[in-house]
GROMACS .gro file of C-alpha atoms in nm:
model
  336
    1UNK     CA    1   5.588  -5.428   1.335
    2UNK     CA    2   5.769  -5.182   1.603
    3UNK     CA    3   5.908  -4.949   1.310
    4UNK     CA    4   5.584  -4.867   1.207
    5UNK     CA    5   5.447  -4.731   1.507
    6UNK     CA    6   5.565  -4.399   1.479
    7UNK     CA    7   5.423  -4.345   1.147
    8UNK     CA    8   5.099  -4.514   1.272
    9UNK     CA    9   5.125  -4.212   1.503
   10UNK     CA   10   5.174  -3.923   1.270
   11UNK     CA   11   4.931  -4.079   1.051
   12UNK     CA   12   4.636  -4.090   1.292
   13UNK     CA   13   4.760  -3.736   1.422
   14UNK     CA   14   4.684  -3.627   1.067
   15UNK     CA   15   4.342  -3.781   1.054
   16UNK     CA   16   4.263  -3.577   1.382
   17UNK     CA   17   4.399  -3.275   1.258
   18UNK     CA   18   4.239  -3.286   0.873
   19UNK     CA   19   3.919  -3.372   1.084
   20UNK     CA   20   3.935  -3.104   1.298
   21UNK     CA   21   4.070  -2.872   0.989
   22UNK     CA   22   4.177  -2.955   0.655
   23UNK     CA   23   4.329  -2.605   0.618
   24UNK     CA   24   4.619  -2.625   0.823
   25UNK     CA   25   4.982  -2.622   0.720
   26UNK     CA   26   5.035  -2.836   0.991
   27UNK     CA   27   4.856  -3.101   0.833
   28UNK     CA   28   5.100  -3.129   0.548
   29UNK     CA   29   5.410  -3.155   0.783
   30UNK     CA   30   5.232  -3.451   0.938
   31UNK     CA   31   5.162  -3.584   0.587
   32UNK     CA   32   5.535  -3.555   0.498
   33UNK     CA   33   5.647  -3.729   0.840
   34UNK     CA   34   5.386  -3.978   0.769
   35UNK     CA   35   5.525  -4.055   0.486
   36UNK     CA   36   5.934  -4.007   0.624
   37UNK     CA   37   5.857  -4.217   0.881
   38UNK     CA   38   5.664  -4.485   0.683
   39UNK     CA   39   5.994  -4.531   0.438
   40UNK     CA   40   6.229  -4.571   0.745
   41UNK     CA   41   6.035  -4.837   0.837
   42UNK     CA   42   6.044  -5.010   0.475
   43UNK     CA   43   6.367  -4.974   0.506
   44UNK     CA   44   6.456  -5.119   0.813
   45UNK     CA   45   6.203  -5.417   0.672
   46UNK     CA   46   6.478  -5.466   0.435
   47UNK     CA   47   6.724  -5.644   0.682
   48UNK     CA   48   6.514  -5.930   0.671
   49UNK     CA   49   6.562  -6.002   0.292
   50UNK     CA   50   6.848  -6.216   0.104
   51UNK     CA   51   7.123  -5.998   0.086
   52UNK     CA   52   7.144  -5.939  -0.281
   53UNK     CA   53   6.795  -5.823  -0.266
   54UNK     CA   54   6.819  -5.592   0.052
   55UNK     CA   55   7.154  -5.436  -0.150
   56UNK     CA   56   6.942  -5.344  -0.457
   57UNK     CA   57   6.642  -5.145  -0.236
   58UNK     CA   58   6.936  -4.973  -0.012
   59UNK     CA   59   7.103  -4.890  -0.368
   60UNK     CA   60   6.795  -4.756  -0.515
   61UNK     CA   61   6.681  -4.591  -0.244
   62UNK     CA   62   6.962  -4.401  -0.259
   63UNK     CA   63   7.033  -4.382  -0.553
   64UNK     CA   64   6.627  -4.266  -0.674
   65UNK     CA   65   6.668  -3.949  -0.462
   66UNK     CA   66   7.019  -3.825  -0.636
   67UNK     CA   67   6.873  -3.883  -0.977
   68UNK     CA   68   6.571  -3.767  -0.906
   69UNK     CA   69   6.734  -3.450  -0.772
   70UNK     CA   70   6.920  -3.390  -1.062
   71UNK     CA   71   6.581  -3.466  -1.299
   72UNK     CA   72   6.418  -3.169  -1.104
   73UNK     CA   73   6.666  -2.931  -1.118
   74UNK     CA   74   6.700  -2.962  -1.485
   75UNK     CA   75   6.346  -2.956  -1.547
   76UNK     CA   76   6.340  -2.667  -1.317
   77UNK     CA   77   6.572  -2.473  -1.537
   78UNK     CA   78   6.405  -2.550  -1.919
   79UNK     CA   79   6.099  -2.418  -1.692
   80UNK     CA   80   6.256  -2.136  -1.602
   81UNK     CA   81   6.381  -2.012  -2.007
   82UNK     CA   82   6.036  -2.117  -2.055
   83UNK     CA   83   5.898  -1.867  -1.812
   84UNK     CA   84   6.165  -1.602  -1.925
   85UNK     CA   85   6.041  -1.646  -2.308
   86UNK     CA   86   5.650  -1.643  -2.223
   87UNK     CA   87   5.652  -1.387  -1.928
   88UNK     CA   88   5.982  -1.166  -1.931
   89UNK     CA   89   6.182  -1.150  -1.640
   90UNK     CA   90   6.102  -1.052  -1.302
   91UNK     CA   91   6.187  -1.190  -0.972
   92UNK     CA   92   5.828  -1.411  -0.983
   93UNK     CA   93   5.934  -1.571  -1.319
   94UNK     CA   94   6.308  -1.596  -1.267
   95UNK     CA   95   6.204  -1.869  -0.988
   96UNK     CA   96   6.213  -2.207  -1.129
   97UNK     CA   97   6.534  -2.113  -1.312
   98UNK     CA   98   6.686  -2.008  -0.992
   99UNK     CA   99   6.614  -2.291  -0.797
  100UNK     CA  100   6.676  -2.541  -1.076
  101UNK     CA  101   7.043  -2.360  -1.085
  102UNK     CA  102   7.057  -2.380  -0.701
  103UNK     CA  103   7.023  -2.724  -0.672
  104UNK     CA  104   7.308  -2.785  -0.905
  105UNK     CA  105   7.505  -2.514  -0.701
  106UNK     CA  106   7.500  -2.700  -0.403
  107UNK     CA  107   7.560  -3.061  -0.613
  108UNK     CA  108   7.861  -2.918  -0.772
  109UNK     CA  109   7.987  -2.794  -0.367
  110UNK     CA  110   7.945  -3.073  -0.263
  111UNK     CA  111   8.209  -3.272  -0.477
  112UNK     CA  112   8.427  -2.969  -0.486
  113UNK     CA  113   8.438  -2.870  -0.090
  114UNK     CA  114   8.604  -3.221  -0.005
  115UNK     CA  115   8.891  -3.175  -0.254
  116UNK     CA  116   9.019  -2.921  -0.039
  117UNK     CA  117   9.083  -3.099   0.279
  118UNK     CA  118   8.918  -2.803   0.491
  119UNK     CA  119   8.673  -2.909   0.806
  120UNK     CA  120   8.591  -2.547   0.787
  121UNK     CA  121   8.490  -2.601   0.400
  122UNK     CA  122   8.341  -2.936   0.496
  123UNK     CA  123   8.124  -2.786   0.813
  124UNK     CA  124   8.008  -2.518   0.617
  125UNK     CA  125   7.893  -2.735   0.334
  126UNK     CA  126   7.759  -2.980   0.552
  127UNK     CA  127   7.539  -2.681   0.763
  128UNK     CA  128   7.419  -2.582   0.410
  129UNK     CA  129   7.316  -2.922   0.311
  130UNK     CA  130   7.123  -2.955   0.675
  131UNK     CA  131   6.896  -2.628   0.599
  132UNK     CA  132   6.841  -2.680   0.230
  133UNK     CA  133   6.742  -3.019   0.363
  134UNK     CA  134   6.496  -2.866   0.582
  135UNK     CA  135   6.372  -2.623   0.347
  136UNK     CA  136   6.320  -2.916   0.055
  137UNK     CA  137   6.130  -3.141   0.331
  138UNK     CA  138   5.861  -2.831   0.358
  139UNK     CA  139   5.818  -2.756   0.028
  140UNK     CA  140   5.763  -3.120  -0.023
  141UNK     CA  141   5.532  -3.167   0.260
  142UNK     CA  142   5.375  -2.863   0.125
  143UNK     CA  143   5.353  -3.022  -0.273
  144UNK     CA  144   5.206  -3.339  -0.131
  145UNK     CA  145   4.944  -3.179   0.087
  146UNK     CA  146   4.865  -2.927  -0.164
  147UNK     CA  147   4.763  -3.214  -0.457
  148UNK     CA  148   4.627  -3.409  -0.193
  149UNK     CA  149   4.387  -3.068  -0.044
  150UNK     CA  150   4.305  -2.989  -0.458
  151UNK     CA  151   4.137  -3.356  -0.503
  152UNK     CA  152   3.831  -3.257  -0.248
  153UNK     CA  153   3.533  -3.276  -0.409
  154UNK     CA  154   3.288  -2.998  -0.352
  155UNK     CA  155   2.979  -3.147  -0.138
  156UNK     CA  156   2.651  -3.059   0.019
  157UNK     CA  157   2.448  -2.749  -0.050
  158UNK     CA  158   2.671  -2.383  -0.135
  159UNK     CA  159   2.533  -2.064  -0.034
  160UNK     CA  160   2.799  -1.871  -0.207
  161UNK     CA  161   3.053  -1.949  -0.480
  162UNK     CA  162   3.327  -1.632  -0.391
  163UNK     CA  163   3.589  -1.593  -0.657
  164UNK     CA  164   3.917  -1.409  -0.594
  165UNK     CA  165   4.031  -1.183  -0.867
  166UNK     CA  166   4.381  -1.159  -0.995
  167UNK     CA  167   4.419  -0.845  -1.218
  168UNK     CA  168   4.268  -0.728  -1.551
  169UNK     CA  169   4.413  -0.691  -1.906
  170UNK     CA  170   4.400  -0.336  -2.061
  171UNK     CA  171   4.252  -0.260  -1.766
  172UNK     CA  172   3.913  -0.388  -1.800
  173UNK     CA  173   3.969  -0.695  -1.988
  174UNK     CA  174   3.969  -1.016  -1.807
  175UNK     CA  175   4.265  -1.236  -1.868
  176UNK     CA  176   4.277  -1.600  -1.898
  177UNK     CA  177   4.379  -1.662  -1.532
  178UNK     CA  178   4.094  -1.496  -1.393
  179UNK     CA  179   3.891  -1.643  -1.671
  180UNK     CA  180   3.979  -1.962  -1.543
  181UNK     CA  181   3.851  -1.922  -1.211
  182UNK     CA  182   3.519  -1.771  -1.357
  183UNK     CA  183   3.483  -2.099  -1.525
  184UNK     CA  184   3.550  -2.300  -1.227
  185UNK     CA  185   3.291  -2.138  -0.983
  186UNK     CA  186   3.025  -2.119  -1.314
  187UNK     CA  187   3.087  -2.494  -1.283
  188UNK     CA  188   3.012  -2.505  -0.952
  189UNK     CA  189   2.686  -2.316  -0.972
  190UNK     CA  190   2.562  -2.502  -1.265
  191UNK     CA  191   2.660  -2.842  -1.053
  192UNK     CA  192   2.454  -2.733  -0.747
  193UNK     CA  193   2.143  -2.603  -0.975
  194UNK     CA  194   2.157  -2.983  -1.097
  195UNK     CA  195   2.125  -3.088  -0.754
  196UNK     CA  196   1.797  -2.912  -0.730
  197UNK     CA  197   1.965  -2.700  -0.440
  198UNK     CA  198   1.904  -2.311  -0.422
  199UNK     CA  199   2.140  -2.133  -0.663
  200UNK     CA  200   2.410  -2.020  -0.475
  201UNK     CA  201   2.536  -1.641  -0.498
  202UNK     CA  202   2.835  -1.630  -0.731
  203UNK     CA  203   3.054  -1.369  -0.498
  204UNK     CA  204   3.300  -1.193  -0.713
  205UNK     CA  205   3.601  -1.021  -0.534
  206UNK     CA  206   3.860  -0.798  -0.623
  207UNK     CA  207   3.897  -0.372  -0.616
  208UNK     CA  208   4.047  -0.151  -0.877
  209UNK     CA  209   4.419  -0.139  -0.917
  210UNK     CA  210   4.625   0.169  -0.993
  211UNK     CA  211   4.627   0.070  -1.367
  212UNK     CA  212   4.270  -0.032  -1.406
  213UNK     CA  213   3.980   0.127  -1.515
  214UNK     CA  214   3.743  -0.066  -1.325
  215UNK     CA  215   3.748  -0.219  -1.043
  216UNK     CA  216   3.808  -0.678  -1.083
  217UNK     CA  217   3.508  -0.764  -0.941
  218UNK     CA  218   3.284  -0.543  -1.157
  219UNK     CA  219   3.446  -0.697  -1.482
  220UNK     CA  220   3.463  -1.051  -1.373
  221UNK     CA  221   3.064  -0.989  -1.283
  222UNK     CA  222   2.976  -0.888  -1.645
  223UNK     CA  223   3.194  -1.211  -1.795
  224UNK     CA  224   2.966  -1.394  -1.599
  225UNK     CA  225   2.639  -1.201  -1.735
  226UNK     CA  226   2.736  -1.276  -2.069
  227UNK     CA  227   2.837  -1.606  -1.987
  228UNK     CA  228   2.442  -1.645  -1.917
  229UNK     CA  229   2.443  -1.644  -1.512
  230UNK     CA  230   2.132  -1.444  -1.417
  231UNK     CA  231   2.255  -1.108  -1.280
  232UNK     CA  232   2.033  -1.151  -0.926
  233UNK     CA  233   2.268  -1.445  -0.848
  234UNK     CA  234   2.623  -1.237  -0.847
  235UNK     CA  235   2.695  -1.040  -0.586
  236UNK     CA  236   2.982  -0.777  -0.617
  237UNK     CA  237   3.296  -0.758  -0.315
  238UNK     CA  238   3.494  -0.464  -0.478
  239UNK     CA  239   3.734  -0.304  -0.203
  240UNK     CA  240   3.997  -0.552  -0.132
  241UNK     CA  241   4.352  -0.542  -0.267
  242UNK     CA  242   4.460  -0.838  -0.109
  243UNK     CA  243   4.383  -1.219  -0.125
  244UNK     CA  244   4.339  -1.144   0.296
  245UNK     CA  245   4.139  -0.885   0.192
  246UNK     CA  246   3.900  -1.080  -0.026
  247UNK     CA  247   3.886  -1.313   0.232
  248UNK     CA  248   3.750  -1.084   0.536
  249UNK     CA  249   3.561  -0.834   0.291
  250UNK     CA  250   3.398  -1.151   0.153
  251UNK     CA  251   3.339  -1.280   0.471
  252UNK     CA  252   3.132  -0.936   0.563
  253UNK     CA  253   2.893  -1.008   0.264
  254UNK     CA  254   2.825  -1.310   0.286
  255UNK     CA  255   2.728  -1.337   0.689
  256UNK     CA  256   2.527  -1.007   0.624
  257UNK     CA  257   2.329  -1.215   0.381
  258UNK     CA  258   2.324  -1.539   0.534
  259UNK     CA  259   2.415  -1.578   0.886
  260UNK     CA  260   2.511  -1.938   0.904
  261UNK     CA  261   2.652  -1.971   0.558
  262UNK     CA  262   2.893  -2.198   0.372
  263UNK     CA  263   3.117  -2.120   0.085
  264UNK     CA  264   3.348  -2.228  -0.149
  265UNK     CA  265   3.636  -1.961  -0.290
  266UNK     CA  266   3.767  -2.049  -0.628
  267UNK     CA  267   4.109  -1.955  -0.726
  268UNK     CA  268   4.379  -2.137  -0.965
  269UNK     CA  269   4.524  -2.475  -0.840
  270UNK     CA  270   4.878  -2.350  -0.739
  271UNK     CA  271   4.718  -2.098  -0.493
  272UNK     CA  272   4.449  -2.324  -0.352
  273UNK     CA  273   4.609  -2.450  -0.042
  274UNK     CA  274   4.784  -2.117   0.060
  275UNK     CA  275   4.439  -1.961  -0.012
  276UNK     CA  276   4.296  -2.194   0.225
  277UNK     CA  277   4.501  -2.101   0.528
  278UNK     CA  278   4.470  -1.714   0.467
  279UNK     CA  279   4.066  -1.811   0.453
  280UNK     CA  280   4.082  -2.022   0.778
  281UNK     CA  281   4.282  -1.727   0.899
  282UNK     CA  282   3.974  -1.481   0.829
  283UNK     CA  283   3.733  -1.740   0.998
  284UNK     CA  284   3.574  -1.815   0.595
  285UNK     CA  285   3.354  -2.086   0.623
  286UNK     CA  286   3.422  -2.304   0.354
  287UNK     CA  287   3.666  -2.475   0.145
  288UNK     CA  288   3.880  -2.307  -0.128
  289UNK     CA  289   3.870  -2.534  -0.470
  290UNK     CA  290   4.162  -2.471  -0.758
  291UNK     CA  291   4.108  -2.384  -1.134
  292UNK     CA  292   4.327  -2.509  -1.399
  293UNK     CA  293   4.657  -2.323  -1.515
  294UNK     CA  294   4.868  -2.344  -1.767
  295UNK     CA  295   5.139  -2.612  -1.707
  296UNK     CA  296   5.446  -2.411  -1.793
  297UNK     CA  297   5.294  -2.163  -1.564
  298UNK     CA  298   5.266  -2.409  -1.248
  299UNK     CA  299   5.651  -2.507  -1.152
  300UNK     CA  300   5.718  -2.097  -1.073
  301UNK     CA  301   5.410  -2.010  -0.970
  302UNK     CA  302   5.395  -2.319  -0.677
  303UNK     CA  303   5.742  -2.219  -0.604
  304UNK     CA  304   5.620  -1.850  -0.522
  305UNK     CA  305   5.383  -1.947  -0.321
  306UNK     CA  306   5.581  -2.167  -0.124
  307UNK     CA  307   5.816  -1.837  -0.059
  308UNK     CA  308   5.498  -1.727   0.103
  309UNK     CA  309   5.399  -1.985   0.331
  310UNK     CA  310   5.767  -1.997   0.402
  311UNK     CA  311   5.747  -1.683   0.518
  312UNK     CA  312   5.450  -1.683   0.695
  313UNK     CA  313   5.564  -1.895   0.911
  314UNK     CA  314   5.934  -1.740   0.917
  315UNK     CA  315   5.908  -1.730   1.345
  316UNK     CA  316   5.937  -2.100   1.387
  317UNK     CA  317   6.122  -2.178   1.041
  318UNK     CA  318   6.430  -1.914   1.072
  319UNK     CA  319   6.454  -2.034   1.444
  320UNK     CA  320   6.508  -2.393   1.286
  321UNK     CA  321   6.703  -2.308   0.996
  322UNK     CA  322   6.907  -2.034   1.281
  323UNK     CA  323   6.952  -2.413   1.505
  324UNK     CA  324   7.070  -2.580   1.228
  325UNK     CA  325   7.356  -2.357   1.125
  326UNK     CA  326   7.459  -2.343   1.526
  327UNK     CA  327   7.468  -2.706   1.512
  328UNK     CA  328   7.693  -2.696   1.210
  329UNK     CA  329   7.910  -2.482   1.355
  330UNK     CA  330   7.928  -2.622   1.680
  331UNK     CA  331   8.007  -2.944   1.505
  332UNK     CA  332   8.270  -2.755   1.288
  333UNK     CA  333   8.456  -2.616   1.562
  334UNK     CA  334   8.456  -2.970   1.796
  335UNK     CA  335   8.632  -3.152   1.467
  336UNK     CA  336   8.904  -2.852   1.448
   0.00000   0.00000   0.00000
């Protein structure tokens, strides 16, 4: 049982950290380390099984990641082609396609490089694999914890439901992606009323873009009023241009209305965990919930969110990647 001491420690650290604040990225890393060390502990216990059973489990343990990686790469390429067909070509829409091609490219590299019998090429391939493994681990941490965070339900009374803007169609119309956020906010509003609570204020947040005729917040408020929400239960924050500003300017309005406010922030599900980290950074007192998104859009959107989170923590991430490259270079020189 000593093999499970390390995963138990990571799990305890995760519980303590999540209890303090569920919106930390460190929670995602602790979640990933818990699963990784727990899996390693289970494999260690395999030695107690009969030989045939141990070999079968070990074989599956190594075959599943390989086959799974290839399946994920194929899925990303297929999804990337769907994104290009439906959304056009842009860096954001090409992410899943490029990720899938990158995975297959790395697999091909690991197959071809040993054929040249070059210590330098082998070292470079090994170093690239180390960096890819680190980034992949972080992505799986992000994906797994974001999924868990998205399952958290709204509990208790809230004073405000903040809905983040995402751009208008034709300069003044609410698109389907934004409408899903508004419906989610309206659902929370109705649920609060059903509890017999004081009606929360629906706070629409979003400024006027250069290609828009009205502020996003104004168009969102008009959409809610058309859906039957009383105008006196709606507030508008129409200055923000970024998610960070959404949080900061909305916080000002909420604190002015209710100094000890509690809120829920609504965005789309792929954006919920990153928005929660931004809410924590801005000092917003509340959780973030996600509205449904078209399935074909999720892979690229999730990859985009991860890239943004990775870059927001670039000091740590680039330092670790640099250290891995240095270790790989030193090992290559030593072998030569």
